[in-house]
Coordinates of C-alpha atoms and ligand atoms in Angstrom, one line a residue:
X1 CA -7.6 24.9 34.0
X2 CA -11.1 25.6 33.0
X3 CA -14.0 26.6 30.4
X4 CA -15.6 29.8 31.0
X5 CA -19.5 29.8 30.0
X6 CA -19.0 30.9 26.4
X7 CA -16.1 28.0 25.6
X8 CA -13.1 30.3 25.9
X9 CA -10.0 28.3 27.2
X10 CA -10.0 30.5 30.3
X11 CA -6.4 29.4 31.6
X12 CA -6.6 31.5 35.1
X13 CA -3.6 31.9 37.2
X14 CA -3.6 30.0 40.5
X15 CA -0.7 31.8 41.7
X16 CA -2.2 35.0 42.6
X17 CA -3.5 35.5 46.4
X18 CA -6.2 38.3 46.2
X19 CA -5.2 41.2 48.8
X20 CA -8.0 41.7 50.5
X21 CA -8.2 45.3 49.1
X22 CA -8.6 44.1 45.1
X23 CA -11.8 44.6 43.6
X24 CA -12.8 41.3 42.0
X25 CA -15.2 42.2 39.5
X26 CA -13.5 44.7 37.8
X27 CA -10.5 43.9 35.4
X28 CA -7.9 45.6 33.0
X29 CA -8.1 43.6 30.0
X30 CA -5.5 43.1 27.0
X31 CA -5.2 41.1 23.9
X32 CA -2.1 39.6 22.2
X33 CA -2.0 37.1 19.3
X34 CA 1.6 36.5 18.9
X35 CA 4.7 36.5 21.2
X36 CA 5.9 40.1 20.0
X37 CA 2.7 41.6 21.6
X38 CA 2.7 39.1 24.3
X39 CA 5.9 41.0 25.1
X40 CA 3.9 44.3 25.3
X41 CA 1.5 42.6 27.3
X42 CA 3.6 41.7 30.0
X43 CA 5.3 45.5 30.4
X44 CA 1.7 46.5 30.7
X45 CA 0.8 44.0 33.5
X46 CA 4.1 44.8 35.2
X47 CA 3.4 48.3 34.8
X48 CA -0.3 48.3 36.0
X49 CA 1.1 46.4 39.0
X50 CA 4.0 49.1 39.4
X51 CA 1.1 51.8 40.1
X52 CA -0.3 49.6 42.5
X53 CA -3.9 48.8 40.7
X54 CA -6.7 47.1 42.9
X55 CA -8.1 46.0 39.8
X56 CA -8.0 42.3 38.4
X57 CA -5.3 41.5 35.3
X58 CA -6.7 39.8 32.7
X59 CA -5.2 39.0 29.0
X60 CA -6.5 37.4 26.0
X61 CA -4.5 35.1 24.1
X62 CA -4.6 32.8 20.7
X63 CA -3.4 29.7 20.0
X64 CA -0.3 31.1 18.2
X65 CA 1.2 32.6 21.7
X66 CA 3.9 29.7 22.3
X67 CA 4.0 28.2 25.8
X68 CA 6.7 29.9 27.2
X69 CA 4.9 33.3 26.9
X70 CA 1.7 31.9 28.3
X71 CA 3.9 30.9 31.7
X72 CA 5.1 34.4 31.5
X73 CA 2.0 36.1 31.4
X74 CA 0.4 33.9 34.2
X75 CA 3.2 35.0 36.7
X76 CA 1.7 38.7 36.1
X77 CA -1.9 38.5 35.0
X78 CA -4.9 36.8 37.0
X79 CA -6.3 35.5 34.3
X80 CA -5.3 34.2 30.5
X81 CA -8.6 33.6 28.1
X82 CA -7.7 31.8 24.9
X83 CA -9.5 33.3 22.1
X84 CA -10.1 32.2 18.4
X85 CA -8.6 35.0 16.4
X86 CA -10.9 37.2 14.8
X87 CA -10.0 38.7 11.5
X88 CA -11.5 41.6 9.1
X89 CA -9.9 40.1 6.1
X90 CA -10.4 43.8 4.8
X91 CA -6.9 44.3 2.8
X92 CA -8.5 47.5 0.8
X93 CA -9.2 49.5 4.0
X94 CA -5.9 47.7 5.6
X95 CA -3.8 49.0 2.7
X96 CA -5.2 52.7 3.2
X97 CA -4.3 52.6 6.7
X98 CA -0.4 51.0 5.6
X99 CA -1.4 48.3 8.5
X100 CA -2.0 45.3 6.7
X101 CA -1.4 43.4 10.1
X102 CA -4.6 45.0 11.8
X103 CA -7.2 42.9 10.6
X104 CA -6.2 40.6 13.5
X105 CA -7.5 43.3 16.2
X106 CA -10.9 42.3 15.7
X107 CA -10.2 39.6 18.2
X108 CA -10.2 42.5 20.7
X109 CA -14.2 42.2 20.4
X110 CA -13.7 38.9 22.2
X111 CA -13.3 41.1 25.6
X112 CA -17.2 41.8 25.8
X113 CA -17.3 37.9 26.7
X114 CA -15.3 38.3 29.5
X115 CA -18.7 38.4 31.6
X116 CA -17.1 37.4 35.1
X117 CA -16.6 41.1 35.2
X118 CA -18.8 43.8 35.7
X119 CA -16.5 46.6 33.9
X120 CA -13.7 46.6 32.2
X121 CA -10.6 48.8 30.7
X122 CA -9.2 47.3 27.9
X123 CA -5.9 48.6 26.8
X124 CA -3.9 47.8 23.9
X125 CA -0.5 45.8 24.3
X126 CA 1.4 48.8 23.2
X127 CA 0.4 50.9 26.1
X128 CA 2.4 51.4 29.1
X129 CA 1.1 52.9 32.1
X130 CA 3.1 55.5 34.3
X131 CA 0.6 56.6 37.3
X132 CA -2.5 54.6 38.2
X133 CA -5.7 54.9 36.3
X134 CA -8.2 53.0 38.6
X135 CA -10.1 56.1 38.9
X136 CA -11.2 55.1 35.3
X137 CA -13.6 52.4 36.5
X138 CA -15.7 55.3 37.4
X139 CA -16.8 56.1 34.0
X140 CA -19.4 54.3 32.1
X141 CA -19.3 52.7 28.6
X142 CA -18.0 53.6 26.0
X143 CA -15.3 56.0 27.1
X144 CA -12.2 56.8 25.2
X145 CA -9.7 59.6 24.4
X146 CA -9.7 61.0 20.8
X147 CA -8.0 59.9 18.1
X148 CA -5.0 62.0 17.3
X149 CA -5.3 61.4 13.6
X150 CA -9.1 62.2 13.7
X151 CA -10.5 63.7 16.9
X152 CA -14.1 63.3 16.4
X153 CA -13.3 59.6 16.6
X154 CA -11.9 57.8 19.7
X155 CA -8.8 55.7 19.5
X156 CA -9.5 52.4 20.3
X157 CA -6.4 51.7 22.5
X158 CA -7.8 52.4 26.1
X159 CA -11.2 52.2 26.4
X160 CA -14.1 51.7 29.3
X161 CA -16.6 49.0 28.6
X162 CA -18.9 46.6 30.4
X163 CA -18.8 42.8 29.0
X164 CA -22.2 41.6 27.7
X165 CA -23.1 38.5 25.5
X166 CA -25.4 40.8 23.7
X167 CA -23.1 43.7 23.1
X168 CA -20.8 41.2 21.8
X169 CA -23.6 39.6 19.1
X170 CA -24.3 43.3 18.0
X171 CA -20.9 44.1 17.1
X172 CA -20.4 41.0 15.1
X173 CA -23.7 41.7 13.6
X174 CA -22.2 45.0 12.9
X175 CA -18.9 43.8 11.3
X176 CA -21.2 41.6 9.2
X177 CA -23.6 44.6 7.8
X178 CA -21.2 47.4 8.1
X179 CA -18.0 46.5 8.3
X180 CA -15.0 48.4 9.9
X181 CA -14.2 51.6 7.7
X182 CA -10.2 51.1 8.3
X183 CA -10.6 47.5 8.4
X184 CA -9.4 47.4 12.2
X185 CA -11.2 47.2 15.4
X186 CA -11.0 50.8 15.5
X187 CA -13.3 51.5 12.7
X188 CA -15.9 49.1 13.9
X189 CA -15.9 50.5 17.4
X190 CA -16.5 54.0 16.3
X191 CA -19.4 52.6 14.1
X192 CA -20.9 50.6 16.7
X193 CA -20.7 53.5 19.9
X194 CA -20.9 56.1 16.9
X195 CA -22.7 58.6 19.7
X196 CA -19.7 58.6 21.6
X197 CA -18.8 62.1 19.9
X198 CA -21.7 63.9 21.1
X199 CA -23.9 62.1 24.0
X200 CA -21.6 62.6 27.1
X201 CA -18.8 64.5 27.4
X202 CA -18.0 62.6 30.3
X203 CA -17.3 59.7 28.0
X204 CA -14.4 61.8 26.4
X205 CA -11.3 60.5 28.3
X206 CA -8.4 63.1 29.0
X207 CA -5.6 62.7 26.6
X208 CA -3.6 61.9 29.4
X209 CA -5.0 58.5 29.4
X210 CA -3.6 57.5 26.2
X211 CA -1.2 60.0 25.0
X212 CA 0.5 58.9 21.6
X213 CA 4.0 58.9 22.0
X214 CA 4.8 59.6 18.4
X215 CA 2.5 62.6 18.3
X216 CA 3.8 64.4 21.7
X217 CA 6.0 66.7 19.9
X218 CA 3.3 67.8 17.5
X219 CA 2.1 70.5 20.4
X220 CA 5.2 71.1 21.9
X221 CA 3.9 73.9 24.4
X222 CA 0.8 71.6 25.3
X223 CA 3.3 68.9 26.0
X224 CA 5.9 71.0 27.8
X225 CA 2.8 71.9 30.2
X226 CA 0.9 68.6 30.6
X227 CA 3.5 66.0 29.9
X228 CA 4.6 65.2 33.5
X229 CA 0.6 64.5 34.3
X230 CA 0.7 61.5 31.7
X231 CA -0.8 58.6 32.9
X232 CA -0.7 56.1 29.8
X233 CA 1.3 56.4 26.9
X234 CA 0.4 54.4 23.6
X235 CA 2.8 53.6 21.1
X236 CA 0.7 53.7 18.1
X237 CA 2.2 52.8 14.5
X238 CA 3.8 50.1 12.8
X239 CA 7.1 50.2 14.8
X240 CA 6.6 49.3 18.6
X241 CA 8.9 49.6 21.7
X242 CA 9.9 46.0 21.3
X243 CA 11.3 46.5 17.9
X244 CA 14.0 48.9 19.0
X245 CA 17.2 47.8 20.4
X246 CA 18.8 48.3 23.9
X247 CA 22.2 48.7 25.0
X248 CA 22.8 46.6 28.4
X249 CA 26.0 48.3 29.1
X250 CA 24.6 51.9 29.3
X251 CA 21.1 51.1 30.0
X252 CA 19.7 53.1 27.3
X253 CA 17.5 52.5 23.9
X254 CA 19.7 53.0 20.9
X255 CA 17.8 55.7 19.0
X256 CA 16.7 55.3 14.8
X257 CA 16.1 57.2 11.8
X258 CA 12.2 56.7 11.9
X259 CA 11.9 58.4 15.5
X260 CA 9.8 61.5 15.8
X261 CA 11.2 63.4 19.0
X262 CA 13.3 63.2 21.8
X263 CA 10.1 62.7 23.9
X264 CA 9.2 59.7 22.1
X265 CA 12.4 58.1 22.9
X266 CA 12.0 59.1 26.4
X267 CA 8.7 56.9 26.8
X268 CA 10.6 54.1 25.0
X269 CA 12.9 54.0 27.1
X270 CA 10.4 53.9 29.8
X271 CA 9.2 51.1 28.3
X272 CA 12.4 49.3 28.4
X273 CA 13.3 50.3 32.1
X274 CA 10.3 47.7 33.0
X275 CA 11.1 45.3 30.2
X276 CA 14.7 45.0 31.9
X277 CA 13.5 45.2 35.6
X278 CA 10.8 42.8 35.3
X279 CA 10.3 41.2 32.1
X280 CA 14.1 40.2 31.2
X281 CA 14.8 38.3 34.8
X282 CA 11.8 36.1 34.1
X283 CA 12.6 35.0 30.7
X284 CA 16.3 34.2 31.9
X285 CA 14.8 32.3 34.9
X286 CA 13.0 29.9 32.3
X287 CA 16.6 29.1 30.7
X288 CA 15.5 30.0 26.7
X289 CA 17.9 31.3 24.7
X290 CA 17.4 35.1 24.9
X291 CA 20.3 36.5 23.4
X292 CA 22.4 39.5 24.5
X293 CA 24.9 40.1 21.6
X294 CA 27.5 42.7 21.8
X295 CA 26.1 44.3 24.8
X296 CA 22.9 44.8 23.0
X297 CA 19.5 43.4 23.6
X298 CA 16.7 43.5 21.0
X299 CA 13.3 41.6 20.7
X300 CA 11.9 42.7 17.3
X301 CA 12.1 42.7 13.5
X302 CA 13.2 46.4 12.7
X303 CA 15.8 47.0 15.0
X304 CA 17.1 50.3 13.9
X305 CA 21.2 50.1 13.9
X306 CA 21.7 47.1 15.0
X307 CA 23.8 43.5 14.9
X308 CA 21.5 40.5 14.9
X309 CA 18.6 40.2 17.0
X310 CA 17.6 37.3 19.6
X311 CA 14.6 35.2 18.1
X312 CA 11.0 35.7 20.1
X313 CA 11.4 33.2 22.9
X314 CA 11.3 29.3 21.8
X315 CA 7.8 28.1 21.1
X316 CA 6.4 24.6 21.4
X317 CA 2.7 25.8 20.0
X318 CA 2.3 26.3 16.3
X319 CA 3.7 29.9 15.2
X320 CA 1.5 32.2 13.0
X321 CA 3.0 32.9 9.7
X322 CA 4.3 36.7 10.6
X323 CA 6.4 35.5 13.5
X324 CA 7.7 32.7 11.0
X325 CA 8.5 34.9 8.9
X326 CA 10.3 37.3 11.2
X327 CA 12.2 34.3 12.2
X328 CA 13.3 33.4 8.5
X329 CA 14.3 37.2 8.0
X330 CA 16.6 36.8 10.9
X331 CA 18.2 33.9 9.7
X332 CA 16.5 31.1 11.9
X333 CA 15.0 29.1 9.3
X334 CA 13.3 26.0 10.9
X335 CA 14.7 23.4 8.3
X336 CA 12.9 20.4 10.1
X337 CA 9.6 21.9 10.4
X338 CA 7.2 24.3 8.4
X339 CA 10.1 25.6 6.1
X340 CA 11.7 22.4 5.2
X341 CA 12.6 22.0 1.3
X342 CA 9.8 19.5 0.7
X343 CA 6.9 22.1 2.1
X344 CA 8.8 25.0 0.2
X345 CA 8.3 22.9 -3.1
X346 CA 4.7 22.0 -2.0
X347 CA 4.1 25.7 -1.7
X348 CA 5.7 26.6 -5.3
X349 CA 4.0 23.7 -7.0
X350 CA 0.6 25.0 -5.8
X351 CA 1.1 28.4 -7.0
X352 CA 2.8 27.0 -10.3
X353 CA -0.4 24.6 -10.8
X354 CA -3.1 27.3 -9.7
X355 CA -2.1 29.5 -12.6
Ligands
LIG401 N1 -2.6 42.8 18.1 C1 -2.2 41.7 18.5 N2 -1.4 41.3 17.4 C2 -1.4 41.9 16.1 C3 -1.8 43.1 15.9 C4 -2.6 43.7 17.3 O1 -2.2 41.0 19.5 O2 -0.6 41.1 15.3 C5 -3.4 43.9 19.6 C6 -2.6 44.1 20.6 O3 -3.1 44.4 21.8 C7 -2.1 45.6 19.8 C8 -3.9 46.0 19.6 O4 -3.9 44.3 18.7 O5 -1.8 46.9 20.9 C9 -3.9 46.7 18.2 O6 -3.0 46.9 17.6 P1 -1.6 48.1 17.5 O7 -1.5 48.5 18.8 O8 -0.7 47.4 16.5 O9 -2.5 49.1 16.6 P2 -2.0 50.7 16.5 O10 -2.2 51.1 18.2 O11 -0.9 50.6 16.2 O12 -3.0 51.4 15.7
LIG402 MN1 -2.0 50.0 20.2

C-alpha cells in the first residue's frame, strides 16, 4: 500500500507480473463509488483483458466500496486508487435528467490526477469491450464519441485524456464558476472542452467506440450494417445490466418490460456472459453469500421479473445510503447497525424537531 503524490490512497496490486509487451505509462481508467458499479468495473476489466489489451487497467474507488469488492478488483486491475467522492449537489438539473444519483459522477474528475500515466482512456463502469481498442491511445485529449441524445455534445462514458494536475484544477474551477448544465460530469466536461465539436475531427471517436446499447434500434439499417463492428457497448440510463436477472439453468438473461429491443438484450446477455464466466467464480471463491435462488441470479435493485435478489457482496466498510436503501428494500435490514430502532427514532426526532 502506498500513497500517491496527491494524497489519494493508491492500492496497487502486486499480483501482476507485467508482460514485456505491456505499455506502462498508458491506462484504461474507470470509476466505482459503490458495489453495484464495482460489478460493472469488474466486467469491464475482464472484457479488456479478454481482448488482450497491452495497456494498464486502473480503477478509482471511493471509501464506500466494500473490502470484498476491493479484493476482487485487485484481481483484474493493476492499480486501485481511492479517491474522495466529489458531488455536484445540483438537484435541479439532475431532476431534469431524471437521474438524481449522477451528481456523484463528478468523482470522475479525479482521473486527471493519475499523473503516473501519460495518456489514458476513461471508460464508464457500465461499458463492455467487445474488440481491442488500444488504437484509442493514438488520439489526443479530448477525444470522445457524440452523445446520442444531443450529438453536438460528446458522451463522457468513453474519452481519451491526458492526466494533468493543471487540467484537474481547471475543471474544479470551471465547476465552481460555471457549474454543469446537466448536474453530472458530462455537462461539466462539455463546458470545459467546449471546442470538441469544431476544433479537430480526429477528436470525434467513431460511434462503434461508444455504442449506446438502448439506442441501437433507433436507426436499424445502420445497426444492421455496422453493428457487427461495434467495439464498445455503453449501457446508459438508469437500468444497468447488473439489474437484470440471469437464469442459470438456461444461461440466458430474462427480459423485462422496459427493454427497447432484442439487440439491447443481446448486449446485456454479452455482459452477463462475462460476469458468469469471469466474475462469479471469483466471488464464490471468496465464499461470500451469493445467492442463487430457483436457478436465477440477480445482483441489482430492479430485477424485472423475479424472485428475491441477492444482496451486493458482504461489506466491512461503511456502505453508502443508496446501497443501504437497496438492502432495506430487499428485506435485508441491518437491525444491529445503522438501521437499528434507536437510530430510526433519532432520525424521526431530528425531523420533528427541525420543523
Ligand atoms: N458512477 C458510480 N456510482 C454511481 C453513479 C455513477 O461509480 O452511483 C460512475 C460509474 O463509473 C458510471 C459513471 O459514473 O459508469 C457514469 O454514470 P452512469 O454510467 O450511471 O451514467 P450514464 O452513462 O447512464 O449517463
Ligand atoms: Mn455510463
